[in-house]
Amino acid sequence: MYPKMRMHYSSTNTARRFCLRIGVLLVFAALAGAQDPLPSWNDGAAKRAMVDFVVRTTKSDSADFIPPAERIATFDNDGTLWVEQPLYTQFTFALDRIKALAPQHPEWKREEPFRSALSGDKAAFAATGHAGLAQVMIVTHSGMTTDEFEKTVTEWLETAHHPRFHRPYTKCVYQPMLEVLAYFRQSGFKTYIVSGGGADFMRPWTESVYGIPPEQVIGSSLKTRFEMRNGVPVLVRLPEVNFIDDKDGKPVGIDLTIGRRPVAAFGNSDGDQQMLEWTAAGKGMRLMLLVHHTDAQREYAYDRKSSVGRLDRALDEAKARGWIVVDMKSDWKTIFPPMHAGSQSKAVSAR
Amino acid sequence: MYPKMRMHYSSTNTARRFCLRIGVLLVFAALAGAQDPLPSWNDGAAKRAMVDFVVRTTKSDSADFIPPAERIATFDNDGTLWVEQPLYTQFTFALDRIKALAPQHPEWKREEPFRSALSGDKAAFAATGHAGLAQVMIVTHSGMTTDEFEKTVTEWLETAHHPRFHRPYTKCVYQPMLEVLAYFRQSGFKTYIVSGGGADFMRPWTESVYGIPPEQVIGSSLKTRFEMRNGVPVLVRLPEVNFIDDKDGKPVGIDLTIGRRPVAAFGNSDGDQQMLEWTAAGKGMRLMLLVHHTDAQREYAYDRKSSVGRLDRALDEAKARGWIVVDMKSDWKTIFPPMHAGSQSKAVSAR
């Protein structure tokens, strides 16, 4: 049927009118439910704003049309795509690695921050401050090749479970956000992760869980060194920070890696504020969205006072500038995907 | 016709035989000229190796099949995709910028390396060594926003001409390599630039010239700082090196940005040696290729003794390990694209 239709509507003006009509139909269909691209979202301002943005920026005759090459959408990971409470998953991984590596380091029983990390003495560990945390992160993330580290992350994720939800961390992802990722990709957007977490901690699993390939994952990193070992080249992870992809670092990381400004940005904390500001300052229609964790019963409720994923100044700026703030409790019909279903995002080809 | 054929060949085995036959036909067609994907290449070992690689890695029933997501091909830029003699284009740009900025810096008439850069005293400039060169590069590449720098590069390329070929630098690209880029993309490979040159110097034009979008350009970089200027966020380019994407740095840059190992790598100098080693060490079929500049008449002839684009140890390794070495003089029918034709790569959608 399609070739016939195309012949009918061959003059430019008629084609434009036809496209416009299709556009209007798409909004209608999208909002009507039969082909609802965001079924886990309740009807509300957040859902309507996303559908409106996608429809207006992808209709070829729209004043807000964005060419496919410029459809870059960036997503924070911790607290935006998956659970970040009670502790960032990567910190939990690091603490588990400390336990696994302890037999090779008998001195850790006496030396901080390892002593308290091993004994589970939270107050003593907290007293070691940022320096203690950084030491735990660096010791557990360096000293091996990139291939070895990838294997360690993959094996850990196969067995580790979230302490409250009793499911693998890769199943502690937000079903409504999986739908947003798929909807944006189906509409020709290239979806990127831009996270304060380590790129190498995310890349082993983002493709199967989110449909986001490794080359679209931007994150913090350690320095690596190219080395020949018995004639085989390896990349060795060094105990030295290369880049922190958080706060001011997010626009920097986006510019370094993508070299284009996003047209849509999704976050949940003050760490995402500059990414949203950078996105908002581009020309043309833009979408800025923050997930507000308001649901203590089904997930967590936290914002201005939280040490993990604090949302304070960015929340004020969102209100002042009209960015979308998702109220998890009222906007999301469900939080997590079903435990035994395949990842929805797998069905959608990565872009 | 296609749907009917598909119905005919519905059993898996028959389908496989059919695909195999199609595969053989493709090699034949590719080499026969009627649908020659590399018309500017003479028949020879280099061309046959590339076609063989593409056919064997993209046939779904081939033992060497590579899934589309893993089809990453990386290309050096200077000397591999465009001319790098008598001087890297980016250095020429920097020297022109010194002249343009000189009126704001009267002290440059007295201070090296600026004095000799302005007067064209090559011996005196050379005597300032790497430090002098680095100073010229940093002074001309920092102190402005990323948007301002992009504008400066774009405007310079619109008027600058190569001193010998009297054409814009973006027309001093190699027609045979444009065909390789297009052929690989048509075969489902994602083409990346991995260059010692500045990513921000390449990104303004790689999409229109090579069909390679900014997010697939990996290069050297300066540090940038996120700043608010009158309420508008900008990224300011700082006079500090962030990353040198050359030699050992190429596998590091690939891992940082792509997070996957390439399956094909194209270079022309010792600066590409580690990228080719890193590529070669992956599992499965791999393609490593070096362009050897052997054509003083149509372009340049240089290798082991050249200060620009030296090809010495990588040439030895290529011979020892059977990497493809292109003999520009005998392998390439033509060097540059026609001056007034649209870029061939424009016709091919970027991947």
XYZ file of C-alpha atoms in Angstrom:
702
model
C 0.000 0.000 0.000
C 2.788 2.423 0.854
C 4.264 2.770 -2.678
C 0.827 3.683 -4.006
C 0.342 6.302 -1.355
C 3.717 7.750 -2.161
C 2.764 8.088 -5.808
C -0.477 9.807 -4.889
C 1.203 12.384 -2.705
C 4.049 13.238 -4.985
C 3.867 17.024 -5.047
C 5.884 18.672 -2.283
C 3.018 20.591 -0.730
C 0.703 17.645 -0.687
C 3.480 15.521 0.773
C 3.995 18.103 3.502
C 0.316 18.170 4.345
C 0.354 14.400 4.403
C 3.343 14.375 6.771
C 1.634 16.918 9.007
C -1.471 14.763 9.152
C 0.667 11.723 9.996
C 2.339 13.823 12.712
C -0.978 14.738 14.306
C -2.076 11.117 14.102
C 1.137 10.076 15.824
C 0.544 12.391 18.776
C -2.969 11.079 19.001
C -1.895 7.452 18.756
C 0.956 7.977 21.182
C -1.323 9.493 23.791
C -4.266 7.184 23.090
C -2.711 4.107 24.634
C -3.132 1.587 21.836
C 0.458 2.261 20.769
C 1.493 3.961 23.995
C 5.307 4.177 23.882
C 5.446 4.807 27.639
C 2.966 2.341 29.166
C 4.538 2.444 32.645
C 3.990 6.194 32.896
C 0.794 7.651 34.262
C -0.723 10.426 32.184
C 0.713 13.629 33.547
C 2.888 16.597 32.774
C 6.130 14.571 32.511
C 4.793 11.998 30.055
C 3.020 14.615 27.960
C 6.154 16.765 27.800
C 8.280 13.859 26.536
C 5.775 12.798 23.875
C 5.283 16.405 22.817
C 9.058 16.872 22.530
C 9.558 13.739 20.460
C 6.662 14.461 18.125
C 7.598 18.107 17.571
C 11.306 17.465 16.985
C 10.873 14.526 14.603
C 8.099 15.743 12.269
C 9.934 16.884 9.146
C 7.667 19.912 8.670
C 7.727 21.005 12.293
C 9.260 24.348 13.264
C 11.059 22.395 16.004
C 12.382 19.651 13.709
C 15.822 18.333 14.665
C 17.827 16.492 11.959
C 18.479 12.843 12.933
C 22.251 13.395 13.203
C 21.692 15.964 15.968
C 19.269 13.883 18.009
C 21.579 13.225 20.950
C 19.916 12.316 24.257
C 22.066 11.887 27.370
C 21.076 9.932 30.485
C 22.676 9.894 33.890
C 22.859 6.329 35.243
C 22.836 6.169 39.081
C 19.381 7.199 40.309
C 18.177 7.982 36.781
C 18.310 4.563 35.107
C 18.968 2.296 38.095
C 18.806 2.361 41.910
C 21.565 4.270 43.705
C 20.426 3.682 47.325
C 21.471 2.744 49.952
C 24.890 3.012 48.236
C 26.092 3.535 44.656
C 26.325 0.032 43.158
C 29.929 0.603 42.146
C 30.853 1.303 45.804
C 29.182 -1.949 46.837
C 31.233 -3.687 44.140
C 34.411 -2.071 45.496
C 33.648 -3.144 49.079
C 33.018 -6.704 47.889
C 36.326 -6.618 46.001
C 38.117 -5.519 49.169
C 36.750 -8.648 50.866
C 37.725 -10.834 47.926
C 41.260 -9.401 47.789
C 41.833 -9.350 51.584
C 43.602 -12.753 51.758
C 46.343 -11.309 49.522
C 46.634 -8.247 51.791
C 46.984 -9.334 55.441
C 48.037 -5.770 56.314
C 44.488 -4.572 55.530
C 43.321 -6.026 58.863
C 45.252 -3.231 60.560
C 45.293 -0.384 58.012
C 42.471 2.074 57.349
C 40.313 2.460 55.351
C 40.569 -1.303 54.698
C 40.175 -2.384 58.333
C 36.773 -0.754 58.717
C 35.715 -1.663 55.170
C 36.411 -5.324 56.008
C 34.845 -5.279 59.451
C 31.773 -3.377 58.277
C 32.406 -0.599 60.803
C 30.480 2.099 58.959
C 31.257 4.939 61.370
C 34.992 4.248 61.241
C 34.884 3.937 57.453
C 32.954 7.202 57.130
C 35.613 8.839 59.319
C 38.240 8.062 56.650
C 36.338 10.547 54.458
C 36.737 11.096 50.731
C 40.364 9.997 50.879
C 39.389 6.609 52.324
C 36.677 6.117 49.756
C 39.003 7.117 46.912
C 41.620 4.662 48.166
C 39.105 1.786 48.208
C 37.920 2.694 44.711
C 41.414 2.991 43.251
C 42.838 -0.159 44.860
C 39.927 -2.261 43.593
C 39.806 -0.706 40.131
C 43.500 -0.658 39.144
C 46.435 -3.022 38.797
C 44.801 -5.314 36.252
C 44.277 -5.231 32.485
C 41.089 -3.816 31.002
C 40.049 -7.342 29.958
C 40.573 -8.690 33.481
C 38.563 -5.847 35.009
C 35.675 -6.436 32.598
C 35.602 -10.107 33.581
C 35.552 -9.227 37.294
C 32.636 -6.798 36.860
C 30.659 -9.294 34.792
C 31.164 -12.112 37.302
C 30.244 -9.900 40.258
C 27.001 -8.756 38.614
C 26.031 -12.383 37.979
C 25.876 -13.130 41.711
C 25.440 -9.852 43.634
C 21.957 -8.874 44.796
C 20.482 -5.618 46.035
C 20.107 -5.799 49.847
C 16.500 -4.596 49.888
C 15.038 -5.718 46.555
C 16.816 -9.090 46.501
C 17.345 -8.997 42.772
C 20.469 -8.570 40.638
C 21.542 -4.948 40.261
C 20.922 -5.148 36.519
C 17.276 -5.848 37.400
C 17.159 -2.804 39.700
C 16.694 -0.621 36.632
C 13.633 1.555 36.157
C 11.066 0.114 33.775
C 9.643 3.597 32.940
C 13.145 4.755 31.941
C 13.758 1.635 29.798
C 10.637 2.722 27.927
C 11.978 6.276 27.546
C 15.263 4.920 26.135
C 13.436 2.696 23.648
C 10.973 5.443 22.675
C 13.736 7.953 21.989
C 15.745 5.420 19.956
C 12.680 4.435 17.936
C 12.290 8.143 17.185
C 15.816 8.379 15.808
C 17.618 9.660 18.900
C 21.045 8.327 19.798
C 20.966 7.500 23.517
C 24.103 8.049 25.619
C 24.889 7.388 29.251
C 26.753 10.270 30.925
C 27.501 9.090 34.439
C 29.758 9.956 37.342
C 30.321 6.205 37.617
C 33.152 4.416 35.857
C 32.679 3.898 32.124
C 34.421 0.531 32.437
C 32.074 -0.533 35.234
C 29.044 0.123 33.007
C 30.155 -0.950 29.538
C 30.082 -4.725 30.145
C 26.297 -4.702 30.633
C 24.697 -1.497 29.255
C 24.076 -3.015 25.829
C 22.079 -5.996 27.120
C 20.299 -4.075 29.895
C 19.647 -0.660 28.311
C 20.332 -1.260 24.606
C 23.207 1.249 24.877
C 26.480 0.065 23.266
C 29.848 0.672 25.004
C 30.781 3.503 22.629
C 27.759 5.454 23.896
C 28.769 5.199 27.546
C 30.596 8.230 28.967
C 31.848 7.990 32.522
C 34.678 8.559 34.946
C 37.936 6.767 34.198
C 41.352 5.839 35.476
C 44.442 6.284 33.342
C 45.576 3.207 31.420
C 48.949 2.258 29.966
C 49.612 0.314 26.762
C 52.052 -2.520 27.454
C 53.430 -5.591 25.692
C 53.268 -8.740 27.816
C 54.951 -11.710 26.121
C 54.313 -10.102 22.770
C 50.631 -9.520 23.522
C 49.451 -5.908 23.866
C 47.380 -5.108 26.946
C 45.978 -1.982 28.561
C 46.857 -1.820 32.249
C 44.606 0.142 34.595
C 46.699 2.558 36.655
C 46.028 3.840 40.193
C 45.515 7.370 38.881
C 42.316 9.224 38.068
C 42.003 10.216 34.413
C 38.665 12.009 34.475
C 35.727 12.586 36.828
C 32.556 12.762 34.770
C 30.384 14.525 37.330
C 28.935 18.010 37.830
C 31.108 20.463 35.789
C 32.731 17.363 34.280
C 29.588 16.206 32.490
C 29.517 18.927 29.804
C 33.292 18.492 29.510
C 32.950 14.718 29.024
C 30.130 15.206 26.522
C 32.212 17.647 24.499
C 35.293 15.412 24.618
C 33.472 12.292 23.541
C 30.485 13.362 21.427
C 31.571 16.778 20.202
C 27.930 17.819 19.873
C 25.550 19.353 22.381
C 22.680 17.074 23.479
C 19.116 18.108 22.714
C 17.666 16.139 25.630
C 19.187 15.356 29.021
C 17.897 13.197 31.868
C 19.240 13.226 35.414
C 18.214 13.052 39.045
C 20.755 14.933 41.172
C 22.937 17.995 41.548
C 25.606 16.008 39.671
C 23.467 16.433 36.558
C 22.811 20.159 36.907
C 25.555 21.352 34.534
C 24.658 18.707 31.934
C 21.086 20.009 31.915
C 22.278 23.642 31.792
C 24.582 22.837 28.865
C 21.752 21.064 27.056
C 19.258 23.852 27.739
C 21.581 26.514 26.311
C 21.517 25.027 22.795
C 19.404 26.527 20.025
C 15.986 25.103 19.281
C 13.673 22.878 21.285
C 15.291 21.138 24.245
C 14.146 18.658 26.899
C 15.544 18.694 30.440
C 14.208 16.174 32.942
C 14.974 15.263 36.567
C 13.729 12.117 38.294
C 12.646 13.073 41.811
C 12.756 10.100 44.182
C 9.518 10.522 46.129
C 8.487 6.933 46.690
C 9.761 5.514 49.995
C 7.360 2.597 49.750
C 8.257 1.230 46.313
C 11.812 2.620 46.053
C 13.310 5.507 48.085
C 12.414 9.092 48.967
C 15.331 11.490 49.143
C 16.520 14.837 47.818
C 18.090 17.851 49.554
C 19.697 16.088 52.521
C 20.844 12.826 50.948
C 24.563 12.044 50.808
C 23.889 9.734 47.849
C 22.280 11.412 44.836
C 21.612 14.758 46.512
C 19.014 16.822 44.631
C 19.016 20.369 45.959
C 20.271 23.200 43.761
C 19.258 21.380 40.583
C 15.719 21.055 41.964
C 15.561 24.813 42.535
C 16.883 25.468 39.045
C 14.393 22.993 37.535
C 11.520 24.837 39.189
C 12.849 28.242 38.172
C 13.447 27.261 34.546
C 10.555 24.912 33.914
C 12.554 21.714 33.545
C 10.459 18.572 33.892
C 10.511 17.065 37.380
C 9.244 13.484 37.522
C 7.383 12.640 40.702
C 8.256 8.962 40.947
C 5.336 8.196 43.245
C 2.642 9.637 41.019
C 4.260 9.444 37.556
C 5.431 5.828 37.537
C 2.942 2.951 37.430
C 5.686 0.478 38.156
C 9.326 0.757 39.236
C 11.190 -2.346 38.050
C 10.849 -4.691 35.076
C 9.477 -8.172 35.754
C 12.218 -10.456 37.096
C 11.996 -13.154 34.458
C 11.168 -11.266 31.294
C 13.831 -10.411 28.738
C 14.987 -6.837 28.863
C 12.564 -4.740 26.884
C 15.399 -2.711 25.457
C 16.924 -5.788 23.846
C 14.171 -5.855 21.269
C 15.097 -2.402 20.074
C 18.193 -2.042 17.983
C 20.829 0.114 19.622
C 21.396 3.547 18.138
C 10.848 -10.113 -6.449
C 12.632 -10.298 -3.099
C 9.676 -11.506 -0.969
C 9.095 -14.403 -3.397
C 12.721 -15.442 -3.237
C 12.541 -15.395 0.534
C 9.567 -17.723 0.500
C 11.371 -20.134 -1.780
C 14.416 -20.368 0.417
C 12.659 -20.770 3.703
C 14.452 -23.806 5.144
C 17.550 -22.897 7.139
C 19.979 -25.036 5.168
C 18.737 -23.857 1.822
C 18.879 -20.300 3.090
C 22.475 -20.832 4.166
C 23.443 -22.227 0.796
C 21.682 -19.305 -0.814
C 23.573 -16.828 1.386
C 26.840 -18.561 0.613
C 26.115 -18.333 -3.086
C 25.255 -14.653 -2.702
C 28.523 -14.222 -0.830
C 30.552 -15.764 -3.625
C 28.669 -13.650 -6.141
C 29.457 -10.565 -4.109
C 33.203 -11.228 -4.149
C 32.954 -11.823 -7.852
C 30.894 -8.694 -8.466
C 33.084 -6.616 -6.191
C 36.192 -7.637 -8.043
C 34.610 -7.586 -11.490
C 34.282 -3.837 -11.721
C 30.605 -3.486 -12.605
C 29.866 -2.831 -8.946
C 33.457 -2.211 -7.948
C 33.324 -0.606 -4.478
C 36.925 0.604 -4.843
C 37.173 1.974 -8.400
C 40.238 4.136 -7.684
C 42.238 1.102 -6.588
C 44.243 -0.945 -9.054
C 43.794 -4.675 -8.779
C 46.448 -5.861 -6.409
C 47.105 -7.449 -3.038
C 45.829 -4.467 -1.024
C 42.500 -4.179 -2.802
C 41.942 -7.948 -2.797
C 42.726 -8.166 0.924
C 40.184 -5.471 1.779
C 37.409 -6.989 -0.343
C 38.197 -10.451 1.005
C 38.063 -9.132 4.579
C 34.733 -7.376 4.090
C 33.115 -10.324 2.324
C 34.319 -12.905 4.834
C 33.398 -10.896 7.943
C 29.914 -9.871 6.780
C 28.527 -13.137 5.343
C 26.263 -14.489 8.076
C 27.354 -18.111 7.501
C 31.067 -17.340 7.296
C 33.457 -18.752 9.879
C 34.888 -15.216 10.055
C 31.525 -13.477 10.509
C 31.632 -10.414 12.767
C 28.326 -9.220 14.281
C 27.426 -5.699 13.090
C 27.818 -4.193 16.581
C 31.483 -5.239 16.646
C 32.351 -3.912 13.192
C 34.557 -1.047 14.341
C 37.085 0.275 11.811
C 39.552 2.976 12.887
C 41.376 5.338 10.536
C 44.310 7.598 11.236
C 43.812 11.005 9.568
C 47.107 12.774 8.690
C 48.777 10.860 5.856
C 46.074 8.170 5.851
C 42.980 10.127 4.825
C 44.497 13.467 3.843
C 47.894 14.984 2.937
C 50.301 15.617 5.829
C 53.246 17.084 3.835
C 55.066 19.404 3.796
C 53.585 20.110 7.273
C 50.651 18.741 9.290
C 47.669 20.894 8.291
C 46.942 21.741 11.910
C 50.461 23.231 12.284
C 49.869 25.368 9.207
C 46.620 26.505 10.803
C 48.481 27.365 14.022
C 51.126 29.387 12.142
C 48.394 31.293 10.291
C 46.696 31.980 13.618
C 49.940 33.389 15.020
C 49.980 35.861 12.115
C 46.325 36.727 12.637
C 46.781 37.261 16.381
C 50.106 39.128 16.132
C 48.604 42.649 16.170
C 47.235 41.896 19.671
C 50.690 40.686 20.791
C 53.348 43.260 19.898
C 55.781 41.401 22.182
C 55.770 38.457 19.719
C 58.050 40.462 17.404
C 60.795 39.945 19.963
C 59.918 36.692 21.762
C 60.605 33.185 20.464
C 59.108 30.998 19.148
C 56.729 33.717 17.887
C 59.411 35.936 16.335
C 60.627 33.230 13.950
C 57.130 31.876 13.346
C 56.076 35.376 12.216
C 59.180 36.098 10.147
C 59.162 32.648 8.519
C 62.678 31.937 9.760
C 62.426 28.151 9.592
C 65.880 27.394 11.011
C 65.312 29.651 14.034
C 61.839 28.193 14.575
C 63.193 24.643 14.360
C 65.798 25.592 16.955
C 63.005 26.289 19.472
C 62.309 22.541 19.319
C 59.291 20.692 20.658
C 58.778 23.328 23.343
C 58.466 26.073 20.722
C 56.047 24.045 18.648
C 53.968 23.152 21.712
C 53.811 26.817 22.689
C 52.563 27.838 19.247
C 49.957 25.071 19.305
C 48.710 25.880 22.802
C 48.587 29.662 22.359
C 46.550 29.330 19.156
C 44.246 26.583 20.425
C 43.309 27.888 23.896
C 41.788 30.938 25.536
C 38.519 30.811 23.637
C 35.252 28.886 23.969
C 34.724 25.641 22.069
C 32.150 27.394 19.853
C 34.590 30.205 19.026
C 37.344 27.724 18.162
C 35.045 25.754 15.868
C 34.164 28.960 14.011
C 37.836 29.862 13.602
C 38.695 26.429 12.159
C 35.752 26.498 9.772
C 36.594 29.989 8.491
C 40.279 29.116 8.033
C 39.472 25.996 6.008
C 37.220 28.034 3.721
C 40.129 30.145 2.501
C 43.395 28.248 3.144
C 44.984 26.341 0.258
C 47.667 23.668 0.139
C 50.937 25.285 -1.057
C 51.642 22.657 -3.721
C 48.242 21.379 -4.809
C 46.525 24.787 -4.716
C 43.283 23.360 -3.438
C 41.535 23.603 -0.062
C 42.896 21.183 2.515
C 39.533 19.430 2.645
C 40.073 18.605 -1.044
C 43.554 17.210 -0.307
C 41.909 13.992 0.869
C 42.621 10.653 -0.781
C 39.915 9.508 -3.184
C 40.869 5.810 -2.755
C 40.442 6.145 1.017
C 37.071 7.916 0.645
C 36.025 4.778 -1.242
C 37.335 2.541 1.547
C 35.358 4.546 4.137
C 32.174 4.303 2.072
C 32.694 0.601 1.300
C 33.195 -0.302 4.950
C 30.173 1.716 6.039
C 28.009 0.159 3.340
C 29.113 -3.199 4.741
C 27.922 -2.299 8.231
C 31.187 -1.085 9.739
C 31.233 1.950 11.984
C 34.111 4.160 10.806
C 36.124 6.124 13.373
C 38.980 8.564 13.028
C 41.764 7.982 15.570
C 44.278 10.762 15.009
C 47.180 12.418 16.762
C 45.601 15.677 15.582
C 43.135 17.636 17.672
C 39.619 16.199 17.775
C 38.235 19.736 17.801
C 40.255 20.640 14.712
C 38.689 17.736 12.772
C 35.112 17.595 14.004
C 33.866 20.726 12.190
C 34.398 19.101 8.765
C 34.771 15.292 9.016
C 31.061 14.682 8.518
C 30.828 16.571 5.220
C 34.230 15.434 3.911
C 34.484 11.830 5.145
C 30.932 11.013 6.237
C 32.270 10.593 9.795
C 30.196 12.364 12.479
C 31.895 14.246 15.357
C 31.139 11.501 17.878
C 33.276 9.114 15.812
C 36.333 11.369 15.843
C 38.969 10.529 18.474
C 41.947 12.834 18.737
C 44.252 14.799 20.987
C 42.649 17.397 23.227
C 43.226 20.288 25.567
C 41.469 20.512 28.901
C 38.278 22.576 28.964
C 36.451 24.284 31.822
C 32.701 24.706 32.225
C 31.876 28.335 33.010
C 28.837 30.588 33.264
C 29.178 33.842 31.313
C 26.255 36.203 31.859
C 24.090 33.216 32.674
C 25.133 31.328 29.538
C 27.196 28.142 29.994
C 30.343 27.871 27.882
C 33.300 25.502 27.675
C 36.580 27.405 27.757
C 39.646 25.835 26.147
C 42.552 25.871 28.625
C 46.290 26.086 27.856
C 46.826 22.567 29.199
C 47.091 19.272 27.346
C 44.362 16.790 28.251
C 45.368 13.841 26.072
C 47.792 13.019 23.266
C 46.162 10.489 20.960
C 49.307 9.202 19.287
C 51.453 6.047 19.418
C 50.747 4.341 22.808
C 47.922 6.838 23.208
C 45.882 5.454 20.305
C 44.827 2.178 21.960
C 44.244 4.183 25.160
C 42.039 6.701 23.318
C 40.143 3.904 21.572
C 39.481 2.150 24.868
C 38.441 5.391 26.602
C 36.052 6.447 23.856
C 34.787 3.303 22.135
C 35.309 0.668 24.814
C 35.622 -2.012 22.129
C 38.621 -3.250 20.194
C 38.585 -2.387 16.470
C 38.505 -5.218 13.929
C 40.179 -3.139 11.211
C 42.747 -0.354 11.511
C 44.249 1.926 8.872
C 47.342 4.061 9.332
C 50.490 5.277 7.623
C 53.164 5.956 10.227
C 54.879 4.821 13.398
C 52.231 6.809 15.261
C 49.750 4.117 14.204
C 51.845 1.104 15.167
C 50.241 0.466 18.569
C 46.727 0.945 17.176
C 47.429 -1.771 14.605
C 49.014 -4.034 17.232
C 46.012 -3.573 19.516
C 43.650 -4.340 16.639
C 45.652 -7.386 15.503
C 45.594 -8.923 18.990
C 41.810 -9.333 19.026
C 40.148 -12.674 18.379
C 38.914 -13.543 14.898
C 39.682 -12.088 11.497
C 41.405 -8.696 11.555
C 42.602 -6.195 8.948
C 45.679 -4.026 9.469
C 46.729 -1.654 6.696
C 49.442 0.970 6.236
C 49.505 3.533 3.428
C 53.083 3.812 2.168
C 53.762 7.160 0.508
C 55.766 6.128 -2.573
C 54.576 8.638 -5.130
C 56.757 11.761 -5.288
C 55.231 12.760 -8.604
C 51.541 12.738 -7.729
C 51.870 13.246 -3.936
C 54.976 12.627 -1.793
C 57.483 9.834 -1.215
C 58.698 9.463 2.367
C 59.082 6.894 5.111
C 62.001 6.085 7.446
C 63.711 9.486 7.495
C 60.740 11.835 7.398
C 60.149 14.150 10.358
C 56.473 14.321 9.376
C 54.683 10.966 9.312
C 57.763 8.801 9.819
C 57.161 5.182 8.812
C 60.009 3.040 10.078
C 59.396 0.517 12.842
C 55.766 0.054 11.818
C 56.936 -0.787 8.284
C 59.233 -3.500 9.646
C 56.431 -4.876 11.795
C 54.006 -4.810 8.866
C 56.420 -6.882 6.780
C 57.114 -9.296 9.628
C 53.438 -9.820 10.478
C 51.853 -9.671 7.054
C 49.934 -6.435 7.510
C 48.816 -4.864 4.242
C 51.150 -2.183 2.923
C 49.615 0.019 0.241
C 52.067 1.151 -2.416
C 50.502 4.490 -3.282
C 52.251 4.680 -6.656
C 51.050 1.333 -7.953
C 47.876 0.756 -5.907
C 46.105 4.071 -6.428
C 44.713 5.045 -9.844
C 44.097 8.555 -8.641
C 45.063 10.538 -5.533
C 42.492 13.295 -4.993
C 38.775 13.658 -5.704
C 37.767 15.952 -8.553
C 37.788 19.591 -7.422
C 34.192 20.436 -8.237
C 32.334 17.234 -7.488
C 30.388 16.800 -4.263
C 32.150 14.692 -1.692
C 31.503 11.073 -2.517
C 31.138 10.246 1.133
C 28.176 12.593 1.442
C 26.042 10.158 -0.510
C 26.607 7.472 2.083
C 24.824 7.809 5.385
C 27.211 8.133 8.283
C 27.550 5.133 10.544
